[in-house]
Amino acid sequence: MTPPMLGQLEVTPWHWGGFILCVLFFLSLDLGVFHRRAHVVKFKEALAWTSLWVTLSFGFGLFLAPTAVEGWTRQETVEFITGYIIEISLSMDNVFVIALIFTYFRVPSQYQHRVLFWGIVGALIMRGVMIGAGAALVQRFQWTLYLFGAFLLVTGLRMLFVSDEGVDPEKNPVLRLARRCAPVTADFEGQHFTSRINDRFALTPLALVLLVVETTDLVFALDSIPAIFAVTDQPFIIFTSNVFAILGLRSLYFVLAGMIDYFRYLKVGLSIVLAFIGVKMLLSPHGHEEKWFQVEIPTNISLLVVASIIFTSVVFSVFVTRSEKRSDKQPPEKPKPEENKQSPEEINLPGNYDVDGKD
């Protein structure tokens, strides 16, 4: 049986090159102009950057891509937006893990943006390689989509029912290898990743943090990249939606890092999303003739389901957290004073009656 043809998108090397050049331009503008000097990123600044990246993402999917790419229809737009929402949702879980890593290493706030910047550059390279390899694998062996679906289903169920062991960077094998290969300075050397100890090359603690962040993103990519193959098999849509989600990760971190308590049930929502996507991939005929147990879930339905699950988990988390904080702020009830209870012998009845009822 021959595999089905991919969509009729006419993506040329000019599209790939132009998009990558635009990404490199924005990254250089970010580091070379807006964040040349290390400073603490405040909430309002992070919120403005997050809004900008979300606007650019939707602007690309709704206006730029349909105009510039031949064959880009409403279906491709829905696939791009669905993939973007899946990736940005899974990135939110990554944000909270990064916050725990920064806390563990006690990274000063003014250096956190630099770690995230270079971490994202590494993430873009790694994900680009993984997307290319995944797309080639799916085109050659389409049955791997069912393996992806089973993997996502198991991952979602494991997230839902297995307790989280927390973050322990000391167990990271890359971190152990780096410490064996090079000495590490005792303290941070500003925003530098390398230094010198007795004229020898040395790493700084900031470099170790970067390594842990990179390996953490690699682990998260093992979930997110197979998930988007449930939405589309177009490498250009997969890559662009991933890139926009990753580019917004830095500013999203500074927006959400201080509100971890308000997203306590987000992991539950993400686990349900992964399980749903896994089931979708397992039930889909993937372009072949449908059998009695198979069903093709439309992309717009998937978009609605994923967005509803994430929205519900966030709203429920905020509601529960605010209710708990309100109850904590209420002053404790004062104990009521005990009433002076009199025994029957002490009650003065009208008419000077005694307890026996005699005058």
Coordinates of C-alpha atoms in Angstrom, one line a residue:
M1 CA 0.0 0.0 0.0
T2 CA 1.5 3.3 -1.0
P3 CA 1.6 6.1 1.6
P4 CA -0.6 9.1 1.0
M5 CA 0.8 12.2 -0.5
L6 CA 1.5 15.1 1.6
G7 CA -0.4 18.3 1.3
Q8 CA 0.1 20.4 -1.8
L9 CA 2.1 23.2 -0.1
E10 CA 4.8 24.6 -2.3
V11 CA 7.4 25.4 0.2
T12 CA 10.7 26.5 -1.4
P13 CA 14.2 27.0 0.0
W14 CA 13.4 30.7 -0.1
H15 CA 10.6 30.2 2.4
W16 CA 12.9 28.2 4.7
G17 CA 15.8 30.6 4.3
G18 CA 13.6 33.7 4.7
F19 CA 11.9 32.4 7.9
I20 CA 15.2 31.4 9.5
L21 CA 16.8 34.7 8.6
C22 CA 13.9 36.6 10.2
V23 CA 14.3 34.4 13.4
L24 CA 18.1 35.2 13.5
F25 CA 17.3 38.9 13.0
F26 CA 14.9 39.0 15.9
L27 CA 17.3 37.0 18.2
S28 CA 20.2 39.3 17.4
L29 CA 17.9 42.3 18.0
D30 CA 16.9 40.9 21.3
L31 CA 20.3 40.2 22.7
G32 CA 22.3 43.0 20.9
V33 CA 19.9 45.9 21.5
F34 CA 17.2 45.2 24.1
H35 CA 19.1 43.0 26.4
R36 CA 22.7 44.0 25.8
R37 CA 23.2 44.7 29.5
A38 CA 22.1 42.2 32.1
H39 CA 19.0 43.4 34.0
V40 CA 16.1 42.1 35.9
V41 CA 13.1 41.5 33.5
K42 CA 10.1 43.0 35.2
F43 CA 6.5 41.7 34.8
K44 CA 5.3 44.5 32.5
E45 CA 8.3 44.1 30.2
A46 CA 7.8 40.3 30.0
L47 CA 4.1 40.7 29.4
A48 CA 4.8 43.1 26.5
W49 CA 7.2 40.7 24.9
T50 CA 4.8 37.8 25.4
S51 CA 2.0 39.8 23.7
L52 CA 4.4 40.7 20.8
W53 CA 5.4 37.0 20.2
V54 CA 1.8 35.8 20.4
T55 CA 0.7 38.6 17.9
L56 CA 3.5 37.7 15.5
S57 CA 2.6 34.0 15.7
F58 CA -1.0 34.5 14.9
G59 CA -0.1 37.1 12.3
F60 CA 2.2 34.6 10.6
G61 CA -0.5 31.9 10.5
L62 CA -3.4 34.0 9.6
F63 CA -1.9 36.6 7.1
L64 CA 1.7 36.2 6.2
A65 CA 1.9 32.4 5.4
P66 CA -1.4 32.3 3.4
T67 CA 0.0 35.2 1.3
A68 CA 3.6 34.0 0.9
V69 CA 3.2 30.2 0.6
E70 CA 1.5 28.8 -2.4
G71 CA -1.2 26.3 -1.5
W72 CA -1.6 27.5 2.1
T73 CA -5.3 27.3 2.8
R74 CA -7.6 27.6 5.8
Q75 CA -6.7 24.0 6.7
E76 CA -3.0 24.8 7.0
T77 CA -3.9 27.8 9.2
V78 CA -5.9 25.7 11.5
E79 CA -3.1 23.1 11.7
F80 CA -0.5 25.9 12.4
I81 CA -2.6 27.4 15.2
T82 CA -3.4 24.0 16.7
G83 CA 0.3 23.0 16.6
Y84 CA 1.2 26.4 18.2
I85 CA -1.3 26.0 21.0
I86 CA -0.1 22.5 21.7
E87 CA 3.6 23.6 21.8
I88 CA 3.0 26.7 23.9
S89 CA 0.9 24.7 26.3
L90 CA 3.6 22.1 26.8
S91 CA 6.2 24.9 27.1
M92 CA 4.3 26.2 30.1
D93 CA 5.2 23.0 32.0
N94 CA 8.8 23.6 30.9
V95 CA 8.7 27.1 32.3
F96 CA 7.9 25.8 35.8
V97 CA 10.8 23.3 35.6
I98 CA 13.2 26.0 34.6
A99 CA 12.0 28.1 37.6
L100 CA 12.9 25.2 39.9
I101 CA 16.3 24.9 38.2
F102 CA 17.1 28.6 38.7
T103 CA 16.0 28.3 42.3
Y104 CA 18.2 25.2 42.8
F105 CA 21.3 27.0 41.5
R106 CA 20.4 30.3 43.0
V107 CA 20.8 32.1 39.7
P108 CA 20.6 35.9 40.1
S109 CA 17.5 37.4 38.4
Q110 CA 19.6 39.7 36.1
Y111 CA 21.4 36.7 34.6
Q112 CA 18.3 34.5 33.9
H113 CA 17.4 36.0 30.6
R114 CA 20.9 35.3 29.2
V115 CA 20.6 31.6 30.1
L116 CA 17.1 31.5 28.5
F117 CA 18.4 33.2 25.4
W118 CA 21.2 30.7 24.7
G119 CA 19.0 27.9 25.9
I120 CA 16.4 28.8 23.3
V121 CA 19.1 29.0 20.5
G122 CA 20.2 25.5 21.4
A123 CA 16.5 24.3 21.6
L124 CA 15.8 25.7 18.1
I125 CA 18.8 23.8 16.7
M126 CA 17.9 20.5 18.5
R127 CA 14.2 20.7 17.6
G128 CA 15.1 21.5 14.0
V129 CA 17.1 18.4 13.8
M130 CA 14.5 16.3 15.5
I131 CA 11.7 17.6 13.3
G132 CA 13.7 16.9 10.2
A133 CA 14.5 13.4 11.3
G134 CA 10.9 12.8 12.4
A135 CA 9.4 14.0 9.2
A136 CA 11.8 11.8 7.1
L137 CA 10.9 8.8 9.4
V138 CA 7.2 9.4 9.0
Q139 CA 7.4 9.7 5.2
R140 CA 9.4 6.5 4.9
F141 CA 7.7 4.4 7.6
Q142 CA 4.3 5.8 8.2
W143 CA 3.5 3.2 10.8
T144 CA 5.8 5.1 13.2
L145 CA 2.8 7.5 13.7
Y146 CA 1.1 4.7 15.7
L147 CA 4.3 4.3 17.8
F148 CA 4.2 8.1 18.5
G149 CA 0.5 7.8 19.5
A150 CA 1.2 4.9 21.9
F151 CA 4.2 6.8 23.4
L152 CA 2.1 9.9 23.9
L153 CA -0.8 7.9 25.5
V154 CA 1.6 6.2 27.9
T155 CA 3.3 9.5 28.7
G156 CA 0.0 11.2 29.4
L157 CA -1.2 8.4 31.7
R158 CA 2.2 8.4 33.5
M159 CA 2.0 12.1 34.1
L160 CA -1.6 11.8 35.4
F161 CA -1.1 8.9 37.8
V162 CA 2.6 8.8 38.7
S163 CA 3.7 11.3 41.4
D164 CA 6.3 13.9 40.3
E165 CA 9.7 13.3 41.9
G166 CA 10.7 16.9 41.5
V167 CA 13.9 18.4 40.0
D168 CA 17.3 17.0 41.0
P169 CA 20.0 18.5 38.7
E170 CA 22.7 16.5 40.4
K171 CA 21.3 13.3 38.7
N172 CA 21.8 14.9 35.3
P173 CA 24.4 12.9 33.4
V174 CA 25.4 15.9 31.2
L175 CA 26.1 17.9 34.3
R176 CA 28.2 15.2 35.8
L177 CA 30.2 14.9 32.6
A178 CA 30.8 18.6 32.4
R179 CA 32.2 18.7 36.0
R180 CA 34.6 15.8 35.1
C181 CA 35.8 17.5 31.9
A182 CA 36.4 21.0 33.2
P183 CA 36.8 22.8 36.6
V184 CA 34.0 25.0 37.8
T185 CA 34.4 28.3 39.5
A186 CA 33.0 28.7 43.0
D187 CA 30.9 31.7 42.2
F188 CA 29.1 33.3 39.3
E189 CA 31.4 35.4 37.0
G190 CA 28.8 37.9 36.0
Q191 CA 26.9 36.8 32.9
H192 CA 29.8 34.8 31.6
F193 CA 29.7 31.1 30.9
T194 CA 33.4 30.5 31.0
S195 CA 36.3 31.8 33.1
R196 CA 39.9 30.8 34.0
I197 CA 41.3 29.1 37.1
N198 CA 45.1 29.2 37.3
D199 CA 45.3 30.0 33.6
R200 CA 43.1 26.9 32.9
F201 CA 39.8 27.0 31.0
A202 CA 36.9 26.7 33.5
L203 CA 33.2 26.7 33.4
T204 CA 31.0 29.0 35.6
P205 CA 27.9 27.9 37.5
L206 CA 25.9 29.7 34.8
A207 CA 27.2 27.3 32.2
L208 CA 26.1 24.4 34.3
V209 CA 22.6 25.9 34.5
L210 CA 22.6 26.3 30.7
L211 CA 23.5 22.6 30.3
V212 CA 20.7 21.5 32.6
V213 CA 18.1 23.8 30.8
E214 CA 19.2 22.4 27.4
T215 CA 18.9 18.8 28.5
T216 CA 15.5 19.5 30.1
D217 CA 14.2 21.0 26.9
L218 CA 15.4 18.0 25.1
V219 CA 13.3 15.8 27.3
F220 CA 10.3 18.0 26.8
A221 CA 10.8 17.9 23.0
L222 CA 10.4 14.1 23.1
D223 CA 6.8 14.7 24.0
S224 CA 5.9 17.9 22.1
I225 CA 7.3 17.0 18.7
P226 CA 5.5 13.7 18.3
A227 CA 2.4 15.4 19.5
I228 CA 2.3 17.9 16.6
F229 CA 2.6 15.0 14.1
A230 CA -1.0 14.2 15.2
V231 CA -2.0 17.6 13.7
T232 CA 0.0 17.8 10.5
D233 CA 2.8 16.1 8.6
Q234 CA 4.0 19.2 6.9
P235 CA 7.6 19.9 8.1
F236 CA 7.3 23.7 7.5
I237 CA 4.2 24.0 9.7
I238 CA 5.7 21.8 12.4
F239 CA 8.9 23.8 12.4
T240 CA 7.4 27.3 12.3
S241 CA 4.8 26.5 15.0
N242 CA 7.6 25.1 17.2
V243 CA 9.9 28.1 16.6
F244 CA 7.2 30.6 17.5
A245 CA 6.3 28.7 20.7
I246 CA 10.0 28.5 21.7
L247 CA 10.7 32.2 21.0
G248 CA 7.9 33.2 23.3
L249 CA 9.2 30.9 26.1
R250 CA 11.7 33.4 27.5
S251 CA 9.1 36.2 28.2
L252 CA 6.5 33.6 29.2
Y253 CA 8.9 32.4 31.9
F254 CA 9.1 35.9 33.5
V255 CA 5.3 36.2 33.3
L256 CA 4.5 32.9 34.9
A257 CA 7.5 32.1 37.2
G258 CA 6.0 34.1 40.1
M259 CA 2.6 32.5 39.7
I260 CA 3.4 28.8 39.9
D261 CA 0.8 28.2 42.6
Y262 CA -1.9 29.4 40.3
F263 CA -1.2 26.6 37.8
R264 CA -1.2 23.6 40.1
Y265 CA -3.6 21.6 37.9
L266 CA -1.9 22.5 34.6
K267 CA 0.0 19.3 34.6
V268 CA -3.2 17.4 34.8
G269 CA -4.6 19.3 31.8
L270 CA -1.4 18.6 29.9
S271 CA -1.5 14.9 30.7
I272 CA -5.0 14.7 29.4
V273 CA -4.0 16.6 26.2
L274 CA -1.1 14.2 25.6
A275 CA -3.4 11.2 26.2
F276 CA -6.0 12.7 23.8
I277 CA -3.5 13.3 21.1
G278 CA -2.1 9.8 21.6
V279 CA -5.6 8.3 21.2
K280 CA -6.2 10.5 18.1
M281 CA -3.0 9.2 16.5
L282 CA -3.9 5.5 17.3
L283 CA -7.4 5.8 15.9
S284 CA -6.5 7.8 12.8
P285 CA -6.2 5.9 9.5
H286 CA -3.5 8.4 8.5
G287 CA -4.9 8.8 5.0
H288 CA -5.6 5.2 4.3
E289 CA -9.1 3.6 4.0
E290 CA -10.8 3.7 7.4
K291 CA -11.4 0.4 9.1
W292 CA -14.3 -0.3 11.6
F293 CA -12.2 0.8 14.6
Q294 CA -10.7 3.9 13.1
V295 CA -11.9 7.4 13.0
E296 CA -10.4 10.6 11.6
I297 CA -10.8 13.4 14.2
P298 CA -10.8 16.8 12.3
T299 CA -8.1 19.3 13.2
N300 CA -10.6 22.0 14.2
I301 CA -12.2 19.6 16.6
S302 CA -8.7 18.8 18.0
L303 CA -8.0 22.5 18.4
L304 CA -11.3 23.0 20.3
V305 CA -10.6 20.0 22.6
V306 CA -7.0 21.0 23.4
A307 CA -7.8 24.6 24.0
S308 CA -10.8 23.7 26.2
I309 CA -8.7 21.3 28.3
I310 CA -5.9 23.8 28.9
F311 CA -8.4 26.6 29.6
T312 CA -10.4 24.5 32.1
S313 CA -7.2 23.4 34.0
V314 CA -5.9 27.0 34.3
V315 CA -9.3 28.4 35.3
F316 CA -9.8 25.7 37.9
S317 CA -6.3 26.2 39.3
V318 CA -6.8 29.9 39.7
F319 CA -10.2 29.4 41.3
V320 CA -8.9 26.9 43.8
T321 CA -5.8 28.9 44.7
R322 CA -7.8 32.2 45.2
S323 CA -10.4 30.4 47.3
E324 CA -7.6 29.0 49.5
K325 CA -5.9 32.4 49.9
R326 CA -9.2 34.0 50.7
S327 CA -9.9 31.5 53.4
D328 CA -6.4 32.0 54.9
K329 CA -6.9 35.7 55.1
Q330 CA -10.2 35.4 57.1
P331 CA -9.6 36.0 60.8
P332 CA -10.3 33.0 63.1
E333 CA -13.6 33.0 64.8
K334 CA -13.5 34.2 68.4
P335 CA -14.7 31.6 70.9
K336 CA -18.1 32.5 72.3
P337 CA -18.1 33.3 76.1
E338 CA -19.7 30.6 78.1
E339 CA -23.1 31.5 79.4
N340 CA -23.7 31.6 83.1
K341 CA -25.8 28.6 83.6
Q342 CA -27.7 28.4 86.8
S343 CA -28.7 25.2 88.6
P344 CA -32.4 24.8 89.3
E345 CA -31.7 25.6 93.0
E346 CA -30.4 29.1 92.0
I347 CA -33.4 30.1 89.8
N348 CA -35.6 32.7 91.5
L349 CA -39.1 31.9 90.4
P350 CA -41.8 34.6 90.5
G351 CA -43.8 34.5 93.7
N352 CA -40.9 33.1 95.7
Y353 CA -41.6 29.5 94.7
D354 CA -39.1 27.0 95.7
V355 CA -38.1 24.2 93.4
D356 CA -40.7 21.9 94.8
G357 CA -43.4 24.4 93.8
K358 CA -44.4 25.3 97.5
D359 CA -45.0 28.8 98.7

